[in-house]
Each structure stands twice: as C-alpha cells, then as structure tokens.
XYZ file of C-alpha atoms in Angstrom:
444
model
C -41.255 -0.569 -24.435
C -44.549 -1.339 -22.724
C -48.183 -0.291 -23.188
C -50.829 -1.055 -20.522
C -54.501 -1.357 -21.136
C -57.589 -1.335 -18.673
C -57.095 0.318 -15.461
C -53.535 1.532 -15.840
C -52.245 4.435 -13.983
C -49.637 6.688 -15.395
C -47.116 5.597 -12.483
C -47.620 1.955 -13.672
C -46.380 2.967 -17.030
C -43.498 4.527 -15.655
C -42.655 1.732 -13.728
C -43.398 -1.060 -16.614
C -40.883 0.911 -18.756
C -38.322 0.892 -16.100
C -38.445 -2.617 -15.630
C -38.309 -2.903 -19.512
C -34.751 -1.079 -19.052
C -33.654 -2.807 -15.905
C -34.356 -6.141 -17.437
C -32.950 -5.430 -20.840
C -35.985 -6.464 -22.744
C -36.356 -5.769 -26.607
C -39.550 -5.173 -28.611
C -42.964 -4.101 -27.617
C -44.985 -5.503 -25.068
C -48.532 -4.824 -23.672
C -49.925 -5.888 -20.184
C -53.744 -5.355 -19.135
C -54.308 -4.165 -15.729
C -57.376 -4.380 -13.277
C -57.951 -2.528 -10.285
C -60.521 -4.746 -8.306
C -62.003 -4.416 -4.411
C -61.802 -7.332 -1.986
C -65.352 -9.110 -3.130
C -63.876 -9.031 -6.990
C -60.665 -10.381 -6.054
C -62.446 -13.341 -3.840
C -64.488 -13.976 -6.815
C -61.578 -14.325 -9.295
C -59.675 -16.310 -6.748
C -62.391 -18.959 -6.550
C -62.930 -19.002 -10.295
C -59.234 -19.257 -11.513
C -57.672 -21.086 -8.539
C -60.501 -22.776 -6.625
C -59.496 -20.594 -3.683
C -62.314 -18.930 -1.534
C -60.225 -15.879 0.013
C -59.251 -12.482 -1.163
C -55.515 -11.858 -2.213
C -53.669 -8.425 -2.565
C -52.652 -9.314 -6.434
C -52.898 -11.919 -8.984
C -51.186 -12.408 -12.013
C -51.759 -14.261 -15.575
C -49.004 -14.886 -17.689
C -49.847 -15.754 -21.526
C -46.197 -16.672 -22.319
C -44.209 -19.585 -21.075
C -40.762 -17.879 -21.587
C -39.639 -14.477 -22.379
C -37.596 -13.604 -25.364
C -37.431 -10.716 -27.902
C -40.785 -9.269 -27.868
C -41.764 -9.435 -31.699
C -44.662 -10.896 -33.980
C -41.896 -12.865 -35.409
C -41.274 -14.740 -31.992
C -44.736 -14.627 -30.728
C -47.191 -15.018 -33.648
C -50.275 -16.029 -31.972
C -49.636 -13.341 -29.073
C -49.169 -10.384 -31.022
C -51.724 -7.824 -31.051
C -51.684 -6.114 -34.270
C -53.764 -2.753 -33.010
C -51.225 -2.332 -30.301
C -48.097 -3.508 -32.123
C -47.138 -5.311 -29.050
C -46.919 -8.680 -27.665
C -49.558 -9.361 -25.123
C -47.618 -10.805 -21.681
C -50.992 -11.242 -19.830
C -53.132 -9.505 -16.880
C -52.602 -8.282 -13.418
C -55.419 -7.905 -11.099
C -54.466 -5.557 -8.026
C -57.073 -5.361 -5.296
C -57.189 -1.851 -4.142
C -58.613 -2.704 -0.731
C -55.900 -4.684 -0.091
C -53.231 -2.140 -0.910
C -55.203 0.559 1.322
C -54.869 -1.967 4.490
C -51.295 -2.675 3.729
C -50.476 0.802 3.339
C -51.962 1.719 6.538
C -50.110 -1.047 8.175
C -46.824 -0.392 6.766
C -46.878 3.265 6.255
C -46.189 3.002 2.672
C -48.879 5.269 0.965
C -49.386 5.545 -2.404
C -46.209 3.404 -2.801
C -48.186 0.173 -1.949
C -50.264 -0.085 -4.931
C -47.433 0.678 -7.097
C -45.745 -2.416 -5.423
C -48.213 -4.462 -6.197
C -48.380 -3.504 -9.938
C -44.554 -4.238 -9.973
C -44.958 -7.699 -7.983
C -47.465 -8.811 -10.560
C -45.554 -7.630 -13.762
C -42.487 -9.310 -12.424
C -44.688 -12.655 -11.991
C -45.648 -12.339 -15.670
C -42.091 -11.767 -16.761
C -41.342 -15.022 -15.037
C -40.296 -14.016 -11.250
C -41.691 -16.041 -8.358
C -41.074 -16.252 -4.867
C -41.541 -19.972 -3.705
C -37.640 -20.801 -2.843
C -35.726 -18.274 -0.591
C -33.221 -17.571 -3.145
C -35.835 -16.612 -5.862
C -37.627 -14.512 -3.254
C -34.507 -12.398 -2.723
C -34.039 -11.951 -6.002
C -37.764 -10.853 -6.647
C -37.554 -8.593 -3.755
C -34.213 -6.965 -5.013
C -35.698 -6.556 -8.555
C -38.768 -4.840 -6.946
C -36.657 -2.512 -5.156
C -34.490 -1.636 -8.211
C -37.604 -0.616 -9.963
C -39.521 1.295 -7.352
C -36.332 3.070 -6.330
C -35.262 4.069 -9.758
C -34.375 7.843 -9.849
C -35.395 9.978 -12.824
C -32.664 10.628 -15.322
C -32.231 12.749 -18.411
C -29.664 13.461 -21.292
C -29.460 16.700 -23.922
C -28.730 15.290 -27.600
C -27.751 17.594 -30.148
C -28.942 16.170 -33.797
C -26.492 17.447 -36.193
C -25.677 16.702 -40.091
C -25.884 17.962 -43.888
C -29.154 19.135 -45.261
C -31.752 16.526 -46.212
C -29.822 13.752 -44.015
C -33.225 13.046 -42.136
C -32.380 14.585 -38.652
C -35.953 15.875 -38.433
C -37.422 12.643 -39.426
C -35.066 10.574 -36.925
C -36.366 12.768 -33.887
C -39.876 12.395 -35.099
C -39.462 8.521 -35.360
C -38.039 8.620 -31.657
C -40.385 11.104 -30.074
C -43.379 9.486 -31.719
C -44.754 12.878 -32.616
C -44.255 15.284 -35.290
C -42.323 17.825 -33.459
C -40.027 18.892 -36.437
C -41.147 19.295 -40.102
C -39.855 17.092 -43.154
C -39.796 18.049 -46.632
C -37.513 17.364 -49.657
C -36.178 21.036 -49.622
C -32.796 21.546 -47.685
C -32.866 23.629 -44.306
C -36.357 22.778 -43.668
C -35.797 22.974 -40.155
C -34.991 26.571 -39.403
C -34.796 26.768 -35.661
C -33.263 24.360 -32.901
C -36.330 22.539 -31.968
C -36.830 20.385 -28.967
C -38.165 17.160 -29.146
C -38.811 15.093 -25.711
C -38.910 11.380 -25.483
C -39.738 10.069 -21.694
C -39.990 6.464 -20.991
C -39.871 5.251 -17.668
C -37.478 7.148 -15.427
C -35.346 8.140 -18.780
C -35.815 11.487 -20.588
C -33.919 12.258 -23.658
C -34.133 15.924 -24.805
C -33.321 16.426 -28.696
C -31.970 19.728 -30.195
C -33.174 18.893 -33.945
C -30.667 21.693 -35.390
C -30.824 22.950 -39.265
C -28.441 21.438 -41.584
C -25.088 22.529 -41.788
C -24.157 25.222 -44.409
C -22.859 29.011 -45.230
C -25.009 31.728 -43.738
C -26.324 34.162 -46.619
C -29.037 36.170 -44.685
C -30.495 36.900 -41.066
C -32.334 34.141 -41.366
C -29.294 31.734 -42.159
C -27.531 33.478 -39.484
C -30.108 32.597 -36.789
C -30.112 28.757 -38.221
C -26.194 29.127 -37.984
C -26.645 30.343 -34.424
C -28.905 27.399 -33.754
C -26.518 24.821 -34.639
C -23.301 26.309 -33.080
C -25.224 26.467 -29.801
C -26.396 22.789 -29.890
C -22.773 22.001 -30.851
C -21.509 24.110 -27.914
C -22.183 23.566 -24.175
C -26.141 22.693 -24.358
C -25.603 19.090 -25.128
C -24.558 16.281 -23.363
C -24.441 13.941 -26.556
C -23.873 14.624 -30.088
C -25.577 12.568 -32.930
C -24.122 13.120 -36.401
C -26.584 11.869 -39.142
C -25.469 10.760 -42.656
C -27.478 9.851 -45.594
C -26.284 6.590 -46.703
C -27.769 7.331 -50.247
C -25.046 10.158 -50.696
C -22.032 8.239 -48.962
C -19.891 10.138 -46.748
C -18.746 13.580 -47.400
C -15.466 15.278 -46.639
C -17.725 17.847 -44.979
C -19.035 15.011 -42.818
C -15.632 13.800 -41.645
C -14.803 17.470 -40.840
C -17.756 17.708 -38.548
C -16.834 14.318 -36.724
C -13.229 15.358 -36.426
C -14.429 18.431 -34.810
C -16.898 16.935 -32.668
C -14.238 14.321 -31.497
C -12.294 17.286 -29.897
C -15.211 17.951 -27.429
C -16.144 15.995 -24.363
C -19.873 15.239 -25.345
C -20.161 11.458 -26.622
C -20.383 11.361 -30.345
C -22.659 8.805 -32.063
C -23.152 8.487 -35.791
C -26.370 7.210 -37.432
C -26.583 6.176 -40.928
C -29.864 6.923 -41.968
C -32.119 6.283 -44.901
C -31.025 2.386 -44.985
C -34.506 1.395 -46.630
C -33.456 3.235 -49.705
C -29.939 1.282 -50.269
C -28.590 -1.908 -49.371
C -25.351 -2.874 -47.374
C -23.403 -1.933 -50.546
C -24.028 1.521 -49.608
C -23.449 1.204 -45.837
C -20.246 -0.698 -45.865
C -18.163 2.106 -47.586
C -19.182 4.541 -45.182
C -18.550 2.062 -42.212
C -15.037 1.673 -43.684
C -14.193 5.155 -43.690
C -15.716 5.685 -40.137
C -13.535 2.539 -38.835
C -10.490 4.701 -37.979
C -12.578 6.913 -35.910
C -13.915 4.013 -34.049
C -10.789 2.603 -32.778
C -8.370 5.576 -31.946
C -5.580 4.722 -29.935
C -5.356 8.361 -28.608
C -7.957 10.616 -28.208
C -11.584 10.176 -28.163
C -13.421 8.024 -30.883
C -16.899 7.574 -32.001
C -18.972 5.713 -29.236
C -21.182 3.721 -32.100
C -22.267 3.630 -35.401
C -25.878 2.628 -36.098
C -27.266 2.179 -39.215
C -31.242 3.224 -39.347
C -34.572 3.814 -41.056
C -37.149 6.101 -40.118
C -39.601 4.684 -42.706
C -39.396 0.845 -41.597
C -38.131 1.830 -37.851
C -34.970 -0.273 -38.450
C -32.444 0.080 -35.222
C -34.353 3.004 -34.080
C -35.114 1.058 -30.938
C -31.018 0.432 -30.769
C -30.501 4.202 -31.041
C -32.934 4.709 -28.204
C -31.078 2.172 -25.806
C -27.939 3.575 -26.475
C -29.120 7.115 -25.517
C -31.150 5.957 -22.526
C -27.727 4.441 -21.598
C -26.125 8.301 -21.636
C -28.922 9.407 -19.223
C -27.711 10.853 -15.639
C -29.057 11.655 -12.497
C -30.924 15.095 -11.930
C -34.263 14.306 -12.611
C -36.291 15.578 -15.794
C -35.977 18.507 -17.457
C -39.666 18.822 -18.700
C -42.907 17.151 -17.544
C -43.305 13.429 -18.628
C -46.110 14.118 -20.626
C -44.498 16.870 -23.102
C -43.140 16.012 -26.489
C -41.764 19.460 -27.185
C -41.015 22.697 -25.684
C -42.235 24.930 -28.758
C -45.512 26.843 -28.378
C -48.604 25.717 -30.088
C -48.573 28.893 -32.400
C -44.729 28.066 -33.736
C -46.064 24.093 -34.229
C -48.962 25.396 -36.418
C -47.022 27.703 -38.279
C -44.470 24.891 -39.069
C -47.130 22.653 -40.028
C -48.365 25.148 -42.685
C -44.849 25.881 -43.729
C -44.153 22.081 -44.100
C -47.380 21.697 -46.406
C -46.282 24.896 -48.489
C -42.834 23.433 -49.044
C -44.101 20.002 -49.933
C -46.696 20.927 -52.489
C -44.648 23.972 -53.936
C -41.441 22.118 -54.271
C -38.919 23.997 -56.783
C -41.550 26.669 -57.758
C -40.731 28.832 -54.801
C -36.783 28.582 -54.639
C -36.323 30.211 -51.540
C -39.292 28.850 -49.463
C -41.807 30.778 -47.592
C -42.496 32.018 -43.962
C -45.529 31.627 -41.932
C -46.453 33.833 -39.250
C -49.695 32.612 -37.460
C -51.740 35.789 -36.358
C -54.522 34.323 -34.363
C -55.438 30.960 -32.600
C -59.205 31.764 -31.209
C -60.039 28.644 -29.079
C -63.160 30.211 -27.598
C -64.587 29.261 -30.880
C -65.792 25.806 -32.071
C -64.257 24.672 -34.211
C -60.895 26.391 -33.011
C -60.312 29.499 -35.437
C -56.625 30.004 -36.824
C -55.413 32.821 -38.942
C -51.873 32.799 -40.357
C -49.782 34.531 -43.258
C -47.845 32.911 -45.962
C -45.040 35.068 -46.419
C -43.074 35.301 -49.608
C -40.632 37.599 -51.303
C -42.130 38.467 -54.649
C -45.459 39.201 -56.082
C -44.751 36.353 -58.906
C -44.502 33.926 -55.863
C -47.609 35.041 -54.392
C -49.436 33.960 -57.468
C -47.622 30.633 -57.448
C -48.826 30.071 -53.685
C -52.506 31.080 -54.368
C -52.628 29.331 -57.680
C -55.321 29.106 -60.413
C -58.695 29.818 -58.645
C -56.903 29.358 -55.315
C -56.182 25.994 -55.804
C -52.760 25.700 -54.420
C -53.417 27.887 -51.200
C -56.758 25.480 -50.769
C -54.457 22.130 -50.865
C -51.840 23.913 -48.560
C -54.770 24.773 -46.137
C -56.428 21.431 -46.379
C -53.686 19.432 -45.806
C -52.006 21.450 -42.991
C -55.641 21.722 -41.179
C -55.623 17.876 -40.924
C -52.278 17.828 -39.068
C -53.276 20.731 -37.012
C -56.470 19.049 -35.700
C -54.352 16.056 -34.729
C -51.989 18.487 -32.856
C -54.822 20.229 -31.006
C -57.117 17.333 -30.770
C -59.922 19.483 -32.030
C -61.691 20.570 -35.175
C -60.059 23.628 -36.899
C -60.959 26.443 -39.125
C -57.918 27.691 -40.703
C -57.667 30.785 -42.848
C -54.681 31.477 -44.847
C -53.631 34.726 -46.418
C -50.608 35.065 -48.978
C -48.532 38.394 -48.124
C -45.634 39.691 -50.162
C -42.511 41.072 -48.030
C -39.543 41.652 -50.358
C -36.332 40.542 -48.396
C -38.578 39.201 -45.612
C -35.482 36.867 -44.458
C -33.265 39.820 -43.754
C -35.882 41.827 -41.483
C -35.527 41.027 -37.817
C -39.372 42.070 -37.026
C -40.677 39.715 -39.694
C -38.287 37.038 -38.394
C -39.427 37.399 -34.690
C -43.352 37.633 -35.628
C -42.643 34.125 -37.248
C -41.038 32.967 -34.152
C -37.119 32.860 -34.898
C-alpha cells in the first residue's frame, strides 16, 4: 500500500494505490509530493539538473530497483514512523498543469496525469525509447482510466476464532470489539476497506451457535443474512489453536453449495507453529481439489497480532472486486452510527475487565451524546440481569465502573478525535436479552 506525504491530494492517493495493484507491488511504500509554481520549478531544475527552464513534473527516485517493499530489502530507505519504504519525491508544477489543461481540455485530470507520470518514473519507467514511451503511456492510461470496484465479504466461523480481529486488522480501525468471551460480536457490523479503486465491505458476523433468547435470535438472523444473498464472497475463519471441528467442516461443506467464492483463513498462527497448521490443511485438502462441484478458493494462514499474510488476504479479496462503483464513500470505515460504536466500546471494556464474573455479559445503551459541550458529554447505561451483577460491575468504592469508564473514554476519544466526558450508570433489567424494546434501545 502507498502512503503519500507533503502536498498529496486524496485523488493522488487513490491513483497511487491503483498503481500498486496494477504493478503487483508488495509491502508498503511512501512518496513525498510537492506542488510548486513555474518559478520554483525553474529553480529546482537549475539546482538539480543544471537546466535553466521550467518543466511540468520532476521525479527523484530513491531506489535503483523495485522489489518487495520491506525493511529487510531496504534497511536504509525504510521509514519506521511511516512503516514504509521511501521511494522518492515528485515535484508537480501547478502552473504548467493549468496551461496544459486549457490547451488539451483535460481539466483536473491533467494534474493527476502529472502525478502518475512522476510516480511511474520513480518506479523505474521512462520514455527515452519509443517502445518504453508506449509502455509508460499504456500504463498511465490503465491507472488513470481504472473504474471503482467493490465486493461484499461475509466473515463467519466459530465463537472466538478471531473474526472481529481479522476485520479490524484489514480495515485499520476498530469496527468490531474484541474480548475473550464467546459471542462478543452481537450484530452484523460492516467494516469498510478502500484503497485505490477497490472497496471491500466486510460483514463481521457473530459466531455460529444455537439461539436461546431474542438477542441470540437476532445474532442468528445476522449470520443467516450474511450467508444468504448479501455477500459476494465468504471467508470462514478457523482458530489454529483449536484445530478444525466437525462444525467447521459442516459450515465449509454448506457454503460450497452456494455460488459465492469461499476462502478459509487459519487464524492465530502466532500462538501455534506449523505443527498446528498442517493437520488443518490436511483435512481441508479434499475441499481444495474437488473434481466435481465447487472447491475452496484458497486457504490462508494469518496472524492479526503480527500481521502475517493479512496483505495476502487483502490481495485475494481485491481480486474478487467487480465493476459497479463503491458502496460507501471512500473515507468511511464503518456504516454503524456513532452511538452504536460508543456503546460497543463500553461493552468491550466491561467484557474485558469482568471476564467470567458476569456469565451472560452486559448490554450498553448510549443515552446521550452532547457535542455542543467541550469536552463532548456522553451518558450511557450498562445493563445487567441481576442486582448481584450490578454490585460486581460497580465494584468496591465504584472501582470497577471507573476502570471500565476510564478505558472506554480513551478509545472513544480516538473514535471522535476530541476530548470526552463519559458518565456510566449501571441498570438492572431482568431478562433484558429477551425484551425487544431494550434490544432496540441498545441498537440491535
């Protein structure tokens, strides 16, 4: 993936990441972009090339050859703050771009063309010979003419397989909460990954289980909806520390009956070596090479903690994108409202700190988000089944509820990018998981 610094525009980043895919680059790269005028370009040409004239674009490559863009391959050109290899600098003459846009009638496309032209120079393209000139021009048109594409991906699997962590790792933001408890994810949360002209929309579903309450029924409905006609692709997530269960095999066999391509992710590989992965791969092998019927598209071992093969999965899912434009604006990473996300953050912290003390978990209803105040004032109810649970959530001298609130506030401030004053109240609502009005208030 590309990262741009300096005077980079949003469209430049889109085009850079289209080039990343078109050229099959790997790793992370950074390019500095400057937008200057005629006089600044003349000075730059004079200082760097000994030429006393203005031009439309200049590129300054940092690398002699392009291979996988990792710190290992480029130890001297790797920027640890950006976690990317620095490829070089591009200087674009905005005055020249305006003149050429008027002459050719290309409008805003002209400055985008100059950026792509400069980027390809940094990546090793030139136009000295006619053959090279044609190759470069064809690549420019391929990048500039790329249409936006998207795909909807359902992420399913047993409880605690790491579905939410996987979606968060790909999207790069926390769109789904994570805790050691089963059924942490209660709703079909949409995470959105956009890079270049590719958008992947994730439906992060709850784990597969047998419903016992109205809340469970809601969760089960979310799963079935994702497995139905809503998804273009299905990703089954397995926990390599637990091996592959008969239920996992059943889920895979069921999904192979449908049209949507199927990928299997063997997650948490940082916790187990290959000795844990090989038996899983061995059991999946018959489903990878079926002579009749459909087969698993690919099996990808991953680690959300180390980032292992997350890029491999992203590339595979990008390959499933199809024409039709984006489903969401490119700067969005979830379709859930802010109040829902705040409630999920509070619930995550409650689950994290209470662990097994509250056997059936908690609900969180965000009552107020007052952005007219500074800091933003948020009030939320933490809902439990019993009076005894209330005492546990509050804790001695209110220590537990303060701990939950303090930790949640930090994450909410990151979400809202502003300071927050968070008030939490613990409410007892017996049988709340079977009461539709309470579930509706919570956001399910």
